[in-house]
XYZ file of C-alpha atoms in Angstrom:
569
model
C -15.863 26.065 10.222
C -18.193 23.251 9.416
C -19.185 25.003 6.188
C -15.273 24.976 5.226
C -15.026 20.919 6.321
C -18.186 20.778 4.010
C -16.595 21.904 0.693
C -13.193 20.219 1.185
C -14.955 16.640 1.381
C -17.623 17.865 -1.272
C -14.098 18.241 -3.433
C -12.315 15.360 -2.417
C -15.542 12.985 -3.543
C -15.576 15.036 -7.211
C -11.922 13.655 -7.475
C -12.302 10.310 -6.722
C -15.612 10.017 -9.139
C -13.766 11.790 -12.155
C -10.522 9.750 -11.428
C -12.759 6.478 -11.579
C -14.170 8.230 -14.344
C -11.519 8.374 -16.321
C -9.475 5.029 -15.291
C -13.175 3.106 -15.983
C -13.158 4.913 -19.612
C -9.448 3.935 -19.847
C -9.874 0.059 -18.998
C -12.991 0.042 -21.229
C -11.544 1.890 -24.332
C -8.484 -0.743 -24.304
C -10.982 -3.766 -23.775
C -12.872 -2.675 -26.622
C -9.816 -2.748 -28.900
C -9.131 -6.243 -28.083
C -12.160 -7.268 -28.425
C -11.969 -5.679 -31.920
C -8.868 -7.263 -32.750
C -10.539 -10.547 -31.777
C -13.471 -10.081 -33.902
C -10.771 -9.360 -36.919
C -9.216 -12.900 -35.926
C -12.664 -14.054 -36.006
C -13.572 -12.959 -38.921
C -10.219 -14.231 -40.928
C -11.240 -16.841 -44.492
C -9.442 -19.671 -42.215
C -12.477 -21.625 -43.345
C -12.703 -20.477 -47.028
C -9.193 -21.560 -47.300
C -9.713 -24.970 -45.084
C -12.740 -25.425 -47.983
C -10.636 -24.934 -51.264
C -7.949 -26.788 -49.987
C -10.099 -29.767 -49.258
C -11.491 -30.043 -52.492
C -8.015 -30.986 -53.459
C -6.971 -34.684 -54.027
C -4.556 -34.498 -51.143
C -2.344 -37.582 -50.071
C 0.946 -38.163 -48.128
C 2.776 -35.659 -46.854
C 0.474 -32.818 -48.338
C -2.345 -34.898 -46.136
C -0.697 -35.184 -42.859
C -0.163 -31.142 -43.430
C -3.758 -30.321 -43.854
C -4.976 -32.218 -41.206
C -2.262 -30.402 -38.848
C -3.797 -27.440 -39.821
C -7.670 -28.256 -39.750
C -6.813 -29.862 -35.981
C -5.130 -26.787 -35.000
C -7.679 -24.075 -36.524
C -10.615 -26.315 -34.489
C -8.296 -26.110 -31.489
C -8.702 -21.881 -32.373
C -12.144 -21.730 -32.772
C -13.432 -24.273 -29.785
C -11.771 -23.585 -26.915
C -9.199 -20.488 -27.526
C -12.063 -18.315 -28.444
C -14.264 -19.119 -26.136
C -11.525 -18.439 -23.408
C -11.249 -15.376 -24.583
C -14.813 -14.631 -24.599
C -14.711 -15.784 -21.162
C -11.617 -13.130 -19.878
C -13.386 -10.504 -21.427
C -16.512 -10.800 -19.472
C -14.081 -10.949 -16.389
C -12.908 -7.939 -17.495
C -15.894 -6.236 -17.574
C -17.020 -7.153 -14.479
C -14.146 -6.018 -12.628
C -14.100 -2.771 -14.737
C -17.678 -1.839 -12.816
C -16.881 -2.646 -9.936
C -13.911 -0.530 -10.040
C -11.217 -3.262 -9.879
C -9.238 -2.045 -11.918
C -5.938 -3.603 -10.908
C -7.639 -6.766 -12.032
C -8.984 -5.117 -14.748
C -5.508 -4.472 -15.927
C -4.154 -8.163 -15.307
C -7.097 -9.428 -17.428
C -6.287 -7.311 -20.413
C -2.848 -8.007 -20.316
C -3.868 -12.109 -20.303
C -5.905 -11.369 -22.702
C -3.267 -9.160 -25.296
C -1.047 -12.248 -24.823
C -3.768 -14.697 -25.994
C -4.556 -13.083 -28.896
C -1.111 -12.634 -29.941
C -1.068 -16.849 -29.669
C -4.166 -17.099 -31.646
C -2.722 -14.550 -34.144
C 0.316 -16.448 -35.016
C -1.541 -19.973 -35.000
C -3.812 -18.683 -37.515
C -0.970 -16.628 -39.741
C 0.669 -20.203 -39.918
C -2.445 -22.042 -41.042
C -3.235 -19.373 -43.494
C 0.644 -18.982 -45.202
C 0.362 -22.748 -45.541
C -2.678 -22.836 -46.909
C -1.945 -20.684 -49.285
C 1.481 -21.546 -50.147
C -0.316 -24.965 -50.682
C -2.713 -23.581 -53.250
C 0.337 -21.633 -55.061
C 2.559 -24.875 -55.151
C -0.002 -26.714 -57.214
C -0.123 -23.722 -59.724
C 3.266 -23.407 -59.913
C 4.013 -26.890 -59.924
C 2.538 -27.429 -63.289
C 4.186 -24.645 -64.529
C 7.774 -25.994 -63.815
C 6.134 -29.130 -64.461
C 5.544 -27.577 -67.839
C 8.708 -25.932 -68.547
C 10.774 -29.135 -67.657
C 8.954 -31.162 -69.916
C 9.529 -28.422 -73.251
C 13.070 -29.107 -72.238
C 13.101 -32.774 -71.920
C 11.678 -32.724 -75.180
C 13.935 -30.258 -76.658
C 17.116 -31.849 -75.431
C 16.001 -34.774 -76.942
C 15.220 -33.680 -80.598
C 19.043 -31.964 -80.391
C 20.142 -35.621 -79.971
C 18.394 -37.036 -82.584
C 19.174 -34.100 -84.957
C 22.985 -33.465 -83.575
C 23.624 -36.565 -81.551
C 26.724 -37.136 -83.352
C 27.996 -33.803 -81.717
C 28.300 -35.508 -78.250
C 30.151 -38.444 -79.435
C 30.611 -41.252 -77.167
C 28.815 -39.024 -74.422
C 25.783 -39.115 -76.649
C 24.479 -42.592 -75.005
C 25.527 -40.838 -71.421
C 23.153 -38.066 -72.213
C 20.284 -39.768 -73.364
C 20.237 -41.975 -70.235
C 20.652 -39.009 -67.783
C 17.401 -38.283 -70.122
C 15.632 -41.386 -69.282
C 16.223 -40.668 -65.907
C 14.953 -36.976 -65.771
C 11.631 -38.563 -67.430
C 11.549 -41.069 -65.071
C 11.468 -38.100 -62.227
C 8.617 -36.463 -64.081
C 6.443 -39.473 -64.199
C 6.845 -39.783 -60.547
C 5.894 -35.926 -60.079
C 2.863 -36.465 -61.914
C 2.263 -39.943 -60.434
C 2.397 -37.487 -57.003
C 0.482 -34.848 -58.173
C -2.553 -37.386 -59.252
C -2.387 -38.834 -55.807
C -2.855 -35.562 -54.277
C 0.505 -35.391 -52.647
C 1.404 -31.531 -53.931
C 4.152 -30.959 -51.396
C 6.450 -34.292 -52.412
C 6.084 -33.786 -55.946
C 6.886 -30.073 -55.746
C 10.197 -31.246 -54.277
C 10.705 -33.922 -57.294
C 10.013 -31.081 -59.566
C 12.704 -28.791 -58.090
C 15.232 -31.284 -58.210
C 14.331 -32.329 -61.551
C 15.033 -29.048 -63.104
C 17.752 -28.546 -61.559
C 19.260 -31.611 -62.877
C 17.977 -30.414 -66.333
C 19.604 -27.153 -66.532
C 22.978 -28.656 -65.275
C 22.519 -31.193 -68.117
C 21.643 -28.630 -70.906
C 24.815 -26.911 -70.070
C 26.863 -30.115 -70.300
C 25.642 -30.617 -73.827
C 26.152 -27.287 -75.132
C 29.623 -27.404 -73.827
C 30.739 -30.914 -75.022
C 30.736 -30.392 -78.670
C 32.854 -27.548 -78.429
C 34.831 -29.419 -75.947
C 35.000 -32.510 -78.165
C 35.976 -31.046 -81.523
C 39.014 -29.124 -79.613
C 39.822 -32.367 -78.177
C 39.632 -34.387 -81.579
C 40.917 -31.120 -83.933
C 42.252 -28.185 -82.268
C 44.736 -29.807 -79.810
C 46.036 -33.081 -82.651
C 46.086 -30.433 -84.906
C 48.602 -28.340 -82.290
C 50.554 -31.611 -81.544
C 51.239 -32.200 -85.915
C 52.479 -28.655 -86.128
C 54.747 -28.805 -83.738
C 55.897 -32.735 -84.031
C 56.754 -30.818 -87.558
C 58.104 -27.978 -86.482
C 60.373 -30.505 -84.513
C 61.175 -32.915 -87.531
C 62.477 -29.693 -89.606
C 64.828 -27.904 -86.540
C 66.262 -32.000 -86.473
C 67.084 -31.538 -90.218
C 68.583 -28.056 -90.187
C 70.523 -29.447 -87.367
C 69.339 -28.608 -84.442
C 70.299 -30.757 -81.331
C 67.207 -31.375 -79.493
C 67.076 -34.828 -77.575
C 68.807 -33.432 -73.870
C 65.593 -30.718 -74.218
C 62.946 -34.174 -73.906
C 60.656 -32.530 -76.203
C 59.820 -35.699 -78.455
C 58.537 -37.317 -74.351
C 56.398 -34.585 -73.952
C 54.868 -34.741 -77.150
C 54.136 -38.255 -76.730
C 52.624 -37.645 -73.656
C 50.414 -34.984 -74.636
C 48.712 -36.980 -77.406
C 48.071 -39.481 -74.395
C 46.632 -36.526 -72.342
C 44.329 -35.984 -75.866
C 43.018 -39.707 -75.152
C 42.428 -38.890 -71.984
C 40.656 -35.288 -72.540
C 38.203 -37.815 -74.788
C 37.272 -40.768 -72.100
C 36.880 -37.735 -69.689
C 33.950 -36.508 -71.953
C 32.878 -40.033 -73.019
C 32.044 -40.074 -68.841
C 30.398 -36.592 -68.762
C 33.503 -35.005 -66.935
C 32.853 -31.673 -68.953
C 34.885 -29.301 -66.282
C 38.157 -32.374 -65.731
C 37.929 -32.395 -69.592
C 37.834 -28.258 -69.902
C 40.620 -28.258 -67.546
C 43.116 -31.188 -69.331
C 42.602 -29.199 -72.170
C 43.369 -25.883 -71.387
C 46.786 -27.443 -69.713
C 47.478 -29.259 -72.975
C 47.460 -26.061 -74.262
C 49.477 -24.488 -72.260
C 52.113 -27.247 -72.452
C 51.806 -26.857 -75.975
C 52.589 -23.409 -76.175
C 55.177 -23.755 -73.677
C 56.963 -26.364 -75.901
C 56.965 -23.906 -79.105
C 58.655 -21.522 -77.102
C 61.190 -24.051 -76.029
C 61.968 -24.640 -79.886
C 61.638 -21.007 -80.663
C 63.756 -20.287 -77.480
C 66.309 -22.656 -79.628
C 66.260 -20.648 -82.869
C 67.474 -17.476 -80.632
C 69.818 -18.976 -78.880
C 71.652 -20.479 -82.582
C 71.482 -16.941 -83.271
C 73.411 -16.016 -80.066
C 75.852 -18.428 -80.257
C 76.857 -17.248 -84.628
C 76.980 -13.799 -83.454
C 78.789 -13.853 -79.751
C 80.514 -17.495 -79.518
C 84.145 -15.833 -81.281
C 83.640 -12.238 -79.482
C 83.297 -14.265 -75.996
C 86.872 -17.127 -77.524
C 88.232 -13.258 -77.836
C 87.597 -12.565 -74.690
C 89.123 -15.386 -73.084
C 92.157 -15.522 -75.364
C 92.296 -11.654 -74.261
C 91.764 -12.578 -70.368
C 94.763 -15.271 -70.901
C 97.355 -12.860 -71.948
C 96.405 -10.161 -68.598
C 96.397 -12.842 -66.430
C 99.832 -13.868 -68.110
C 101.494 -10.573 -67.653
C 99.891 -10.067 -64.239
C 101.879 -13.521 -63.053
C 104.296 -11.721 -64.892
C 104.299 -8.885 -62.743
C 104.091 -10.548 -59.738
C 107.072 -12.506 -59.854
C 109.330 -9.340 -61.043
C 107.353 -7.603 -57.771
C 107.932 -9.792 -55.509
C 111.580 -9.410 -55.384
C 111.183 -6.227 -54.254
C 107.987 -5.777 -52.163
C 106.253 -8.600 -49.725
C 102.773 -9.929 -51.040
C 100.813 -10.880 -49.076
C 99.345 -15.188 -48.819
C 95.783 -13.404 -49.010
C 97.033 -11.076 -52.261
C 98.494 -14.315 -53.712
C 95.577 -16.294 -53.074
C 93.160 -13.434 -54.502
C 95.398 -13.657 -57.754
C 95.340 -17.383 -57.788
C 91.695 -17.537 -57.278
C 91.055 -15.470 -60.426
C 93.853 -17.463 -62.707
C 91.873 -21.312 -61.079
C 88.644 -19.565 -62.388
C 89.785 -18.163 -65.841
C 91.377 -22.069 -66.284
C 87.591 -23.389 -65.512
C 86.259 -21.124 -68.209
C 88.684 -22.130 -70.855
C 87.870 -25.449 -70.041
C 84.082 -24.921 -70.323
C 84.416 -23.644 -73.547
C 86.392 -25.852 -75.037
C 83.826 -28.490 -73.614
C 80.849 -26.659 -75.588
C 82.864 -25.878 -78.719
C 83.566 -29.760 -79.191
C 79.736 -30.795 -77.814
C 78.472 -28.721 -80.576
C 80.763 -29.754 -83.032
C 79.459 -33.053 -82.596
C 75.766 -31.600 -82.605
C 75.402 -32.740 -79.042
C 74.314 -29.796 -77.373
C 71.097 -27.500 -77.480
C 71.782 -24.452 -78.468
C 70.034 -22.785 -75.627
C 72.333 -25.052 -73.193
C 75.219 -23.779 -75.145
C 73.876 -20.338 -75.256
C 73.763 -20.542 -71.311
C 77.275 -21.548 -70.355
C 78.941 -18.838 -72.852
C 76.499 -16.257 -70.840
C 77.878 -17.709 -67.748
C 81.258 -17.504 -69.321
C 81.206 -13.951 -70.156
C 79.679 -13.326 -67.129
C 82.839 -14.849 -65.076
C 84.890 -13.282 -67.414
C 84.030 -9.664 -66.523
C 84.073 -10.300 -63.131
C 87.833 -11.744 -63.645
C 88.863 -8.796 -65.551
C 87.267 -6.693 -62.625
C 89.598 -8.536 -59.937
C 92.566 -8.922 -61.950
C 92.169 -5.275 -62.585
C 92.363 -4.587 -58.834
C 95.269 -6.669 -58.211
C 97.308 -5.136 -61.328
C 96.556 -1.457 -60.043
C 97.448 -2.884 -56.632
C 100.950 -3.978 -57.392
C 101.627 -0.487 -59.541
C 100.669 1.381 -56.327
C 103.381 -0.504 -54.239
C 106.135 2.192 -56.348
C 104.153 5.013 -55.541
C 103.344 3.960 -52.211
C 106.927 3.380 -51.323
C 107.992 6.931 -53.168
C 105.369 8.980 -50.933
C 106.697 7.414 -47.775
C 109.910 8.239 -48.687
C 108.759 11.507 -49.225
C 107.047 12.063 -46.360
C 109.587 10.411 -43.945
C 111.867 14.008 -45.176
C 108.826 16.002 -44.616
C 108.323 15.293 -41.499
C 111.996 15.787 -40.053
C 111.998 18.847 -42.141
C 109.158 20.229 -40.443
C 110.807 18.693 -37.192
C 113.833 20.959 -37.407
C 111.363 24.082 -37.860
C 109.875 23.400 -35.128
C 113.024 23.297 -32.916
C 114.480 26.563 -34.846
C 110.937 28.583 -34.088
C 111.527 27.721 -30.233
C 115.014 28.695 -30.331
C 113.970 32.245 -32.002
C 111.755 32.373 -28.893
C 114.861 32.737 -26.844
C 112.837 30.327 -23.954
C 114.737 30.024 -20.299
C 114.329 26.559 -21.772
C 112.579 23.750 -22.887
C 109.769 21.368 -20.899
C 110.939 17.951 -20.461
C 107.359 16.765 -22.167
C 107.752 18.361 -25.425
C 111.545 16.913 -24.940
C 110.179 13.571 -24.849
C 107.572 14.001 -27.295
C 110.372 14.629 -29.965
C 112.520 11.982 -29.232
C 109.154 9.459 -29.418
C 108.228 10.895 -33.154
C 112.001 10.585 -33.889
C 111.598 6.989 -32.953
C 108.878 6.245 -34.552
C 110.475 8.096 -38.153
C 113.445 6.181 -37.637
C 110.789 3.155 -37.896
C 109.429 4.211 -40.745
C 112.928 4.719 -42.753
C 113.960 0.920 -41.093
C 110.727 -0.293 -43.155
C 111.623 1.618 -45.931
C 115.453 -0.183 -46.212
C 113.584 -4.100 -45.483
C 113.616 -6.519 -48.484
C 111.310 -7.286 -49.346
C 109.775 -4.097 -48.946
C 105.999 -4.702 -46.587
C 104.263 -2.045 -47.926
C 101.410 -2.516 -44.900
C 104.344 -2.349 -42.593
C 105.431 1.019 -43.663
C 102.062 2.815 -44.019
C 101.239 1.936 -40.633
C 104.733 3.067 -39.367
C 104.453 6.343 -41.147
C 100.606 6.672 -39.887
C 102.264 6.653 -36.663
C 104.955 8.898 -37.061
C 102.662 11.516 -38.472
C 100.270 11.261 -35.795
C 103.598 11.585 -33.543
C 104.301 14.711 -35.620
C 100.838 16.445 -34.892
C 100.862 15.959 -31.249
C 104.642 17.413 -31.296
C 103.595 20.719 -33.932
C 100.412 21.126 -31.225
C 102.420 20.570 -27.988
C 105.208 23.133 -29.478
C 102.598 25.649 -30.326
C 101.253 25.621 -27.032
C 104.795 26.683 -25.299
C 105.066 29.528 -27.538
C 101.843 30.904 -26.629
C 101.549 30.127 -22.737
C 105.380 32.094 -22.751
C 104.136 34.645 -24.964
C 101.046 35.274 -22.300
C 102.796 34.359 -19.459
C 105.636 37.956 -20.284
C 102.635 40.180 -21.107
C 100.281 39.019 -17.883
C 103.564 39.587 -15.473
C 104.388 42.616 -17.076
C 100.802 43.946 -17.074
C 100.646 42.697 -13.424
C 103.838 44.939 -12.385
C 101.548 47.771 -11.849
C 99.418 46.447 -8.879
C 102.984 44.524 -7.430
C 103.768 47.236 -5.430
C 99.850 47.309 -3.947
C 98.879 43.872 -3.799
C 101.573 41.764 -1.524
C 99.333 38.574 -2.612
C 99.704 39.487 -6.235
C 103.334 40.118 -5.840
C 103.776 36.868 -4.159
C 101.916 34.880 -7.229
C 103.867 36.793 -9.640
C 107.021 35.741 -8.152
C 105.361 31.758 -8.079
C 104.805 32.267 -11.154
C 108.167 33.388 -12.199
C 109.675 30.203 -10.959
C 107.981 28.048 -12.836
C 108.785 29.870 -16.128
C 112.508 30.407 -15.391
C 112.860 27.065 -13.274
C 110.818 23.982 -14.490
C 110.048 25.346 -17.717
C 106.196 24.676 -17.242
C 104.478 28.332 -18.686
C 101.184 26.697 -18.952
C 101.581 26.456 -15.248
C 103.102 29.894 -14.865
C 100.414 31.308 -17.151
C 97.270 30.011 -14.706
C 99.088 31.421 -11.782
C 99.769 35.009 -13.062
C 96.061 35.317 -14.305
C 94.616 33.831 -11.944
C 96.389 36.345 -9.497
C 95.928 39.512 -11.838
C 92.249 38.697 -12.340
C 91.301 39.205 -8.117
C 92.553 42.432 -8.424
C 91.603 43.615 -11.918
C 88.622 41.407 -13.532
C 88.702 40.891 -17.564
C 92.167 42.121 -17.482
C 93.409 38.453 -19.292
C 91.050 39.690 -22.033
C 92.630 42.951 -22.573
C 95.627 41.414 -23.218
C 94.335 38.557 -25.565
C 92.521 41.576 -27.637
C 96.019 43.225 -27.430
C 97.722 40.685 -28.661
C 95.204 39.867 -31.713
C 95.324 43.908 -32.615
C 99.477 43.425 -33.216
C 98.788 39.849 -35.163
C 96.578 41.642 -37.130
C 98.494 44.720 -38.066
C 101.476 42.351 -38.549
């Protein structure tokens, strides 16, 4: 038993040594990374950089920098460092005693002080270097700017004159840009890299802007003093020979907006005199545009002349044309209305269109004299015979209407006429095709039915006699009487049939009379109605309602029956 006890503590003590074993080994590999990475920070040209730096002539802002950077790197190396040297020893320590949870708290201060160190020294080493790299490339854009400055201004002693009054503009926009570059190198020989990289930005900026301006502004300036006068003379021409041929052009304000375009040329100049290349650019572009729109204006006259030669007697045609429909349509009227009513609303419609032909005459006989005088524009001429023709057709359209309107009044009253015969014709069948039905008699609805259509033909034929004849009056009489008609052709059809059904039902039912005392009894019901009150719709319900309790389906025998003989007949 003891020997057992023996081996299970000899076991348990193997596992706690190789378990602090391995978490020593653990702790120890991970301190000896950061030590490593510490010796890398260490080891960083912080100091090589510091060196060539300070051999610069370094002044003002470029100064205060440096100095930021030389404090903050001695900050690094006397007291971060050794603080970390110290933690690391702590480490240490606890990692051989076995303290590992310590251990563990140390490394983690100590991963978090290196990062700090890290970045502090990233920070003095980009600025550093982006120190050394501004000086190079400050005398290269130092460089560049100055081939410009000089080239800009051999183009204005060789093409000066291309600039025009902008030319003096230029050159002191020049003065200043050279100005700029004596202070950048006035920086740059005090040491002070950083402010006279800035001034050499912003120079060349302003020296790119300005090379564009004067490689615009001749262009600008000749179509300003050539291209757009030159625009203005051909048209102001142009204008002066359409006056001669006899053109009327003063209501169209063209000779205003010429004058005020060669202002707007004035204008496009000063702007450009001032350096306003893109307000310049744009007046121009619109003074174009102006321009163009005023040819079309004139061309829009030489159309419209044509127009008016080839459609101004076609559209006096038209009207004269218009004048003698409207004249027979009035005409027409008059001999109408003796006979039929007209309505205020059909008078009024007529009217309308004879007020609106009047205005057209009128407004043609205003443009006919205007041009005689040569006191229109064409193209205002050309516009109110469009609108002419235009009201014209539409007349024609309504007149049109109201002539086909007044021909249909004849026809209208001929049909009624017609119809009103029709109807009592097919009246009187109606009556004969019940009498051939030898009926017990006739149902006091159907009676009543007849006597309301009569009525409301009787209506109809009163319209019909009326002077003068209303038209409306009579086709809504004889829509009545028709529909009066229908419900007395569907009502009569219905007696036939029910009687018809009612015979063969009570005559198939006979056989079960004798059997059924019920059936007999509904029979005889049935009978009464049919011979006494005339209702066999009634007297049809009862009989097959009756036959069908005793013999199912039988109604439909007799229906099939009855379609075999219709067929067959």
């Amino acid at each position: 038993m003891f020997y057992y006890i023996l081996i299970g503590f000899i076991v348990v003590i193997i596992a706690l040594f190789g378990t602090g074993y391995w978490l020593k080994k653990k702790h120890s590999t991970r301190i000896g990374e950061l030590e490593a990475k510490c010796e890398h920070l260490r080891d960083l040209p912080v100091i090589d950089e510091l060196s060539k730096v300070k051999k610069l002539k370094l002044t003002g802002q470029t100064e205060k920098l440096f100095e930021s950077w030389r404090s903050s790197w001695d900050e690094i190396s006397t007291k971060l460092f050794p603080d970390v040297e110290e933690v690391l020893l702590n480490a240490e320590m606890n990692i051989n005693h076995y303290r590992f949870g310590s251990a563990t708290q140390d490394e983690n201060d100590l991963e978090q002080m290196l990062v700090t160190i890290e970045n502090q020294i990233n920070q003095i080493l980009n600025g550093l270097r982006e120190l050394l790299a501004s000086e190079e490339k400050n005398a290269l854009e130092s460089r560049a700017t100055k081939e410009k400055l000089a080239e800009l201004r051999r183009f204005i002693l060789t093409h000066g004159f291309k600039l025009g009054k902008a030319q003096n503009a230029f050159e002191k926009e020049l003065d200043e840009i050279q100005a700029e570059i004596n202070q950048y190198d006035t920086l740059t020989d005090q040491g002070d890299h950083l402010e006279a990289r800035e001034v050499i930005l912003a120079t060349k900026i302003k020296i790119t802007s300005l090379d564009e301006e004067m490689e615009r502004t001749p262009k600008l300036l000749h179509e300003a003093e050539n291209t757009v006068p030159s625009e203005l003379v051909k048209l102001e021409a142009g204008y002066a020979e359409m006056l001669a041929e006899g053109y009327y052009l003063e209501q169209l304000g063209i000779q205003k907006e010429m004058e005020r375009l060669k202002k707007q040329t004035d204008k496009i100049k000063e702007k450009l005199s001032h350096r306003e290349i893109d307000a310049a650019e744009s007046l121009i572009h619109e003074v174009k545009v102006e321009t163009d729109l005023l040819y079309d204006t004139l061309e829009g006259e030489v159309h419209a002349r044509s127009f008016i030669l080839e459609n101004k007697e076609k559209i006096a045609e038209k009207l004269e044309k218009q004048e003698q429909v409207s004249e027979k349509l009035s005409e027409q009227i008059a001999e109408v209305k003796g006979t039929y009513h007209i309505s205020e609303e059909e008078l009024a419609a007529y009217l309308k269109t004879q007020a609106s032909l009047a205005e057209q005459k009128e407004n043609f006989a205003r443009v006919s004299a205007l041009q005689k005088e040569a006191a229109i524009a064409y193209s205002a001429m050309q516009d109110t015979l469009r609108e002419i023709e235009a009201e014209l057709a539409e007349i024609a359209e309504k007149q049109d209407a109201i002539g086909e309107d007044l021909r249909s009044l004849r026809k209208d009253e001929l049909e009624a006429r017609e119809d009103a015969d029709e109807m009592k014709r097919i009246c009187n069948q109606i009556e004969r095709n019940l009498s051939r039905a030898r009926l017990p008699g006739i149902p006091e609805e159907f009676a009543a039915l007849q006597e309301h259509f009569l009525n409301s033909v009787e209506n109809m034929e009163q319209s019909l006699v009326e002077r003068p004849l209303n038209i409306k009056s009579v086709a809504k009489n004889r829509q009545i009487a028709k529909e009066d008609l229908a419900h007395l052709q569907e009502k009569a059809e219905d007696i036939l049939e029910n009687a018809k059904f009612v015979e063969a039902v009570v005559q198939y039912s006979n056989r079960y009379r004798m059997d059924y005392p019920e059936l007999a009894e509904s029979l005889n019901k049935a009978e009464r109605h049919f011979y006494g009150d005339y209702n066999y719709k009634k007297a049809l319900e009862i009989a097959v309602t009756a036959l069908e309790k005793v013999e199912p389906s039988a109604f439909k025998k007799i229906e099939k029956a009855f379609e075999q003989t219709s067929e067959h007949e």
